[in-house]
mmCIF file of C-alpha atoms in Angstrom:
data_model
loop_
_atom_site.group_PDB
_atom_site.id
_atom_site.type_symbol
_atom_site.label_atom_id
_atom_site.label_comp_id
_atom_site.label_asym_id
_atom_site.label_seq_id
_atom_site.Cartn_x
_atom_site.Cartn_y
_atom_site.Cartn_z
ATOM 1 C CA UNK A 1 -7.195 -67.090 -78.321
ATOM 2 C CA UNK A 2 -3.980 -65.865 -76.449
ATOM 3 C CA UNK A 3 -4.939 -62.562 -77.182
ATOM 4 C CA UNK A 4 -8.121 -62.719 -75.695
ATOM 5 C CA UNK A 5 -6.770 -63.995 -72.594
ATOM 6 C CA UNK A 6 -4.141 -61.139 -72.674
ATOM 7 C CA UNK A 7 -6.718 -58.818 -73.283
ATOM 8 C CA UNK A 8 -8.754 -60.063 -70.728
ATOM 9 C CA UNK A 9 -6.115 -60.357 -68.137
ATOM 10 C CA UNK A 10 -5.273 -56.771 -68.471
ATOM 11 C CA UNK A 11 -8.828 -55.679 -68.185
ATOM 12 C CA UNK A 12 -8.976 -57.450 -65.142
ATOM 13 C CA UNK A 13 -5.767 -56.123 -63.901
ATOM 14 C CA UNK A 14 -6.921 -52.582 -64.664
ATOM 15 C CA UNK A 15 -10.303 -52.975 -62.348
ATOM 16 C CA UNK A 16 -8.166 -54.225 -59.515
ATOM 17 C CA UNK A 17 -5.391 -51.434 -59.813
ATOM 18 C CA UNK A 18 -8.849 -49.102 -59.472
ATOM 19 C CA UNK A 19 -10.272 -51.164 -56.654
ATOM 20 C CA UNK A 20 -7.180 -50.880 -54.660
ATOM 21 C CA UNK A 21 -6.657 -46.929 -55.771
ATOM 22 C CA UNK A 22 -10.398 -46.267 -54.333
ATOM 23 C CA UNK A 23 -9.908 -48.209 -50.749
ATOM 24 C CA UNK A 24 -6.416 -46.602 -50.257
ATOM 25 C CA UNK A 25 -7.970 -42.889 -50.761
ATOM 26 C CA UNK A 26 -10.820 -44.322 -48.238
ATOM 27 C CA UNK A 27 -7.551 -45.646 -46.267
ATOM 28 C CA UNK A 28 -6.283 -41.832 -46.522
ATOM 29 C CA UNK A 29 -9.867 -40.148 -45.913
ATOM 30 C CA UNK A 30 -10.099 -42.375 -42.571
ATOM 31 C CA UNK A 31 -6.726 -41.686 -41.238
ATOM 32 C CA UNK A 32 -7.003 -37.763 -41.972
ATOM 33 C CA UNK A 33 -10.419 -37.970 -40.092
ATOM 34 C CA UNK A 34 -9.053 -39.757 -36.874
ATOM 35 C CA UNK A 35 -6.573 -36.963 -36.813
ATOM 36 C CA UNK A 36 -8.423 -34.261 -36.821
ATOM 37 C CA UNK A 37 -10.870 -36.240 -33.650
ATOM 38 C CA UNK A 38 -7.505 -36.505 -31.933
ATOM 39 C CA UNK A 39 -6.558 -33.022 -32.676
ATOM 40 C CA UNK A 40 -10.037 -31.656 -31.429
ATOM 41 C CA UNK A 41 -10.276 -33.958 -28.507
ATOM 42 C CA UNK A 42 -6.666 -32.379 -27.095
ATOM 43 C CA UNK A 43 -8.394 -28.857 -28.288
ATOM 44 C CA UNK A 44 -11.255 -29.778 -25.415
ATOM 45 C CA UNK A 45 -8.976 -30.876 -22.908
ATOM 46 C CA UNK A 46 -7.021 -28.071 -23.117
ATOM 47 C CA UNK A 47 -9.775 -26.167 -22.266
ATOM 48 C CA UNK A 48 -10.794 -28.209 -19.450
ATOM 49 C CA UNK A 49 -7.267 -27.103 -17.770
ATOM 50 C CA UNK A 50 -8.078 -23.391 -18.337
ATOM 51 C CA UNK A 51 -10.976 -23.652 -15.629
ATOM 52 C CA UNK A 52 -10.263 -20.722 -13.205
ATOM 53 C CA UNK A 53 -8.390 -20.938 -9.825
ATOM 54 C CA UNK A 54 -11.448 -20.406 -7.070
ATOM 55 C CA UNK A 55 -8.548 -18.859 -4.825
ATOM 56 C CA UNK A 56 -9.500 -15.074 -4.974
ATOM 57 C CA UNK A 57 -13.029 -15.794 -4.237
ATOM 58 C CA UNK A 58 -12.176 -17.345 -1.283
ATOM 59 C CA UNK A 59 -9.849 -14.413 -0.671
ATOM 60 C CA UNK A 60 -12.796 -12.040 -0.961
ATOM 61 C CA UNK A 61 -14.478 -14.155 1.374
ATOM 62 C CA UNK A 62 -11.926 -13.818 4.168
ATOM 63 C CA UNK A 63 -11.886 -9.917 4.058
ATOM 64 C CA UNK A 64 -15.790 -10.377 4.475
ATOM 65 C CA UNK A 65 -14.665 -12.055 7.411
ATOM 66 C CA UNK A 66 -12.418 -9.216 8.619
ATOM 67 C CA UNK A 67 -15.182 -6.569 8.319
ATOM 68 C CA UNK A 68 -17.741 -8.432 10.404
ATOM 69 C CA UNK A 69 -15.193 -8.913 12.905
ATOM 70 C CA UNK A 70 -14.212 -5.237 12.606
ATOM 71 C CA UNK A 71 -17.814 -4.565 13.629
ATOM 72 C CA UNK A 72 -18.416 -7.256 15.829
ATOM 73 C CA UNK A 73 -15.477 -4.874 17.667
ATOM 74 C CA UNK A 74 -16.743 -1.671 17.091
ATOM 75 C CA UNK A 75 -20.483 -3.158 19.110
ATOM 76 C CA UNK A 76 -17.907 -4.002 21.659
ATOM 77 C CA UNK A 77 -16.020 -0.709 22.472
ATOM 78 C CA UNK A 78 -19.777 1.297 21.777
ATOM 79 C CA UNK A 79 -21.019 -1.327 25.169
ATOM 80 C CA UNK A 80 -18.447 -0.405 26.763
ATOM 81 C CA UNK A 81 -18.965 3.487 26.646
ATOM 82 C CA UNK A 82 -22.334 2.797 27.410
ATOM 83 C CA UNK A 83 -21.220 0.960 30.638
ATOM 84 C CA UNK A 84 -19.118 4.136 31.279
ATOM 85 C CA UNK A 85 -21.929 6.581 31.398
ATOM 86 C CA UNK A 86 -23.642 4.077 33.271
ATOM 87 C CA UNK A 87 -21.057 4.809 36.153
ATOM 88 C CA UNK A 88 -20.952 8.473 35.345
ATOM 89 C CA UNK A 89 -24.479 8.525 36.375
ATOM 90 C CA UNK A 90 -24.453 6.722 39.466
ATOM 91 C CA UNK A 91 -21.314 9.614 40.720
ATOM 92 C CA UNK A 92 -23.619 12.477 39.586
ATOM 93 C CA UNK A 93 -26.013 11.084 41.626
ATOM 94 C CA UNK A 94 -24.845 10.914 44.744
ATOM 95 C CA UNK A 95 -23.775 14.668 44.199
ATOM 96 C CA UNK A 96 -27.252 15.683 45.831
ATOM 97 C CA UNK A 97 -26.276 19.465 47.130
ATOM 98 C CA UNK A 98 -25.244 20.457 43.536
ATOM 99 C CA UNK A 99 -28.478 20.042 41.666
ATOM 100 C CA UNK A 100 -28.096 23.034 38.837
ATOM 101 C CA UNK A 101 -24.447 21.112 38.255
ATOM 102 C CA UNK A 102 -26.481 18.070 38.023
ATOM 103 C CA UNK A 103 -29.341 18.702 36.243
ATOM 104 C CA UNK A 104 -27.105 20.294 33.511
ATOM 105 C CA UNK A 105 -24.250 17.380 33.876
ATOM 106 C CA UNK A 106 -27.412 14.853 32.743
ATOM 107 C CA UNK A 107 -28.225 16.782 29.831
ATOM 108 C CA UNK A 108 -25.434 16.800 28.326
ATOM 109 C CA UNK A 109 -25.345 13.484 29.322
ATOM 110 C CA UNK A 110 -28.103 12.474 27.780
ATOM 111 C CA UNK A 111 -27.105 14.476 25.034
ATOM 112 C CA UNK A 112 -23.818 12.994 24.563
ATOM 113 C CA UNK A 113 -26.015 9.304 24.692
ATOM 114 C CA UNK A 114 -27.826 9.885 22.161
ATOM 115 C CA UNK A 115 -25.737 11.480 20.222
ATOM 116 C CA UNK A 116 -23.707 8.233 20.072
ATOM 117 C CA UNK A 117 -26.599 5.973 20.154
ATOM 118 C CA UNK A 118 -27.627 7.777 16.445
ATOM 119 C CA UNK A 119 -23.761 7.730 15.747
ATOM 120 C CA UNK A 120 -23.446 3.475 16.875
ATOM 121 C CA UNK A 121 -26.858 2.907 15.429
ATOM 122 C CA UNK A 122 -26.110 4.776 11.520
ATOM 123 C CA UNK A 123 -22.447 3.155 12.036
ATOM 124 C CA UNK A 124 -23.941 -0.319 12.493
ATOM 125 C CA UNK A 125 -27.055 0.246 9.961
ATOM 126 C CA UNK A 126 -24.146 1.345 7.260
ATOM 127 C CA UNK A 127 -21.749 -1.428 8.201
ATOM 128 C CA UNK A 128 -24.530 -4.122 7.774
ATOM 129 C CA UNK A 129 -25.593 -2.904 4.656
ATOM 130 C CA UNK A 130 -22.107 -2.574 3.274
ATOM 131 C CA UNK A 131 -21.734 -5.730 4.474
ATOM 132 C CA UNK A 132 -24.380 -6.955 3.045
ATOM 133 C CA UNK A 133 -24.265 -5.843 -0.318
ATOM 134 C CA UNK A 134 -20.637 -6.769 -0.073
ATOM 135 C CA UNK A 135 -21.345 -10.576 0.063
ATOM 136 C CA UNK A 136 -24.681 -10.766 -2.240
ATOM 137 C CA UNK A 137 -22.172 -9.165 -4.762
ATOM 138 C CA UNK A 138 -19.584 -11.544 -4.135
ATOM 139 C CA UNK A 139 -22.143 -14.371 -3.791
ATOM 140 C CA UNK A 140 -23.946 -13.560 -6.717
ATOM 141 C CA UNK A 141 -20.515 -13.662 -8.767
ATOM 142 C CA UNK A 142 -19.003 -17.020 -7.034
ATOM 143 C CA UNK A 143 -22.569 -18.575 -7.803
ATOM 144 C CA UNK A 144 -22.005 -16.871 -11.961
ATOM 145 C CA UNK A 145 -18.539 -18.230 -11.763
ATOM 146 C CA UNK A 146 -19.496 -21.821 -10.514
ATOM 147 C CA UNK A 147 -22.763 -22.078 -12.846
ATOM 148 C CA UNK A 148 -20.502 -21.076 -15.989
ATOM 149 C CA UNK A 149 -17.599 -23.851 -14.592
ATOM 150 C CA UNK A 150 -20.020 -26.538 -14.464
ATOM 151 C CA UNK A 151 -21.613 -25.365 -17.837
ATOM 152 C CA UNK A 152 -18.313 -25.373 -19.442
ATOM 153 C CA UNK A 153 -16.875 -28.655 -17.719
ATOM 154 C CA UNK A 154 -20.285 -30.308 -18.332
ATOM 155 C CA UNK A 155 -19.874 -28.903 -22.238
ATOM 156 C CA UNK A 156 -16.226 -29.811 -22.939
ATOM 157 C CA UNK A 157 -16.783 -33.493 -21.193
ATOM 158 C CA UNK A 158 -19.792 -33.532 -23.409
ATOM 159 C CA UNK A 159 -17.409 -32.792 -26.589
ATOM 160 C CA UNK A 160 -14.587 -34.858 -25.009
ATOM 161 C CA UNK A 161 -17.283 -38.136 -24.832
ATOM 162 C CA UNK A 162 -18.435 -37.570 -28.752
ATOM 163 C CA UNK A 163 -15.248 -36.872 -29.701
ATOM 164 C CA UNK A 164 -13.780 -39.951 -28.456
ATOM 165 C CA UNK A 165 -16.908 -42.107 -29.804
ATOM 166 C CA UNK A 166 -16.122 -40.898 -33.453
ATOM 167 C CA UNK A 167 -12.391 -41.492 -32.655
ATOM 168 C CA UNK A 168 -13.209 -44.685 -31.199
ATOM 169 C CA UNK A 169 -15.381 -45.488 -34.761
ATOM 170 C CA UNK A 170 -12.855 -43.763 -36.777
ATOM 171 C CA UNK A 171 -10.271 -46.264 -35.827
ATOM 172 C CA UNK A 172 -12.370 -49.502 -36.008
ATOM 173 C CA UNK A 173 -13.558 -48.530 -39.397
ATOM 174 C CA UNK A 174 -9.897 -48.309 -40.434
ATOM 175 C CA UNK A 175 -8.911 -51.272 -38.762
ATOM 176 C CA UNK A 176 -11.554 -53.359 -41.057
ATOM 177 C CA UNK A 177 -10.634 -51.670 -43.999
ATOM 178 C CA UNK A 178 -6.878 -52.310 -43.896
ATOM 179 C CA UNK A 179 -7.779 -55.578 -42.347
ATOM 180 C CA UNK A 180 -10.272 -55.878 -45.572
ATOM 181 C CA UNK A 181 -7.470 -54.822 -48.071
ATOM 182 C CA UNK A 182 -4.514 -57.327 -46.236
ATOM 183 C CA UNK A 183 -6.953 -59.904 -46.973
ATOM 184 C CA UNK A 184 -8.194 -59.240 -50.519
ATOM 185 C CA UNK A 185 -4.365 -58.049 -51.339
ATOM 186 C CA UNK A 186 -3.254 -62.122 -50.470
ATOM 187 C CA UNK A 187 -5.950 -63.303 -51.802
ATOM 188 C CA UNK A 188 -5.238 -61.885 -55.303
ATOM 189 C CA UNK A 189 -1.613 -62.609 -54.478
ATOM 190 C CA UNK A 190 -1.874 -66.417 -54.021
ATOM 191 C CA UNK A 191 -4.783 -66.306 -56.854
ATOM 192 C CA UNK A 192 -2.185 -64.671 -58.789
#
């Protein structure tokens, strides 16, 4: 009869030894997985602080600047050559007993004004386009560069919100298990 009871105490003994091996490897498996969420969650915030300076597009966008002022000048200084041979004109003008000096002073005149008019107007044309080009290019990149920010910020907050749920799980499913395992761990103390 005493050895029964041995017996049967040991057997007993034996499937609690194996109940507590199993929930101590879940203990482990739990921990290991709550530090690899708080390794990958500092992996996505990392990332987050890699998000690139806007400063040189805003540099690009202050030599646009420069150019259109550049040609806001050179409409300026072509207006007032224009006014120039304006005045020209009126002086040839009044020169009345020279008309073969006239006549071939407002040719060349009118030469010389068109000449520049094709020369201000191909200037302007090329400036504008140049211009132009210049900031759909830089436009069309700043608009690529904010579109990939937000996809990547929305993406890594994304991450950073699941990854902080399963960290969040991780560690309540650990706290009940240890809290499970304090309790059955007195119980079979006092029982004991």
């Amino acid at each position: 009869d005493l050895y029964r009871l041995l017996s049967l105490f040991l057997f007993s003994q034996q499937i609690v030894l194996k109940e507590l091996e199993e929930k101590h490897k879940a203990i482990d498996a739990l921990s290991k997985r709550s530090k690899e969420a708080e390794a990958a969650f500092l992996n996505v915030y990392k990332k987050i602080i890699d998000v690139p300076d806007p400063v040189p597009v805003l540099e690009l966008a202050q030599q646009l600047q420069l150019k259109l002022q550049r040609m806001h000048d050179i409409e300026t200084e072509n207006t007032k050559l224009r006014e120039t041979l304006e005045d020209y004109n009126k002086e040839f003008a009044d020169v009345k007993n020279q008309e073969v000096t006239i006549k071939n002073l407002k040719e060349k005149i009118r030469e010389y004004e068109q000449s520049l008019k094709n020369q201000a107007e191909n200037l302007a044309q090329e400036k504008q386009l140049q211009l132009h080009n210049d900031y759909a290019e830089k436009e069309r990149k700043l608009q690529e560069s904010q579109d990939s920010m937000s996809s990547r910020l929305e993406e890594a907050e994304h991450k950073a919100q699941s990854l902080q749920t399963a960290l969040e799980t991780t560690q309540a499913e650990l706290f009940d298990l240890k809290t499970k395992y304090d309790e059955e761990s007195t119980a079979k103390y006092v029982s004991g």
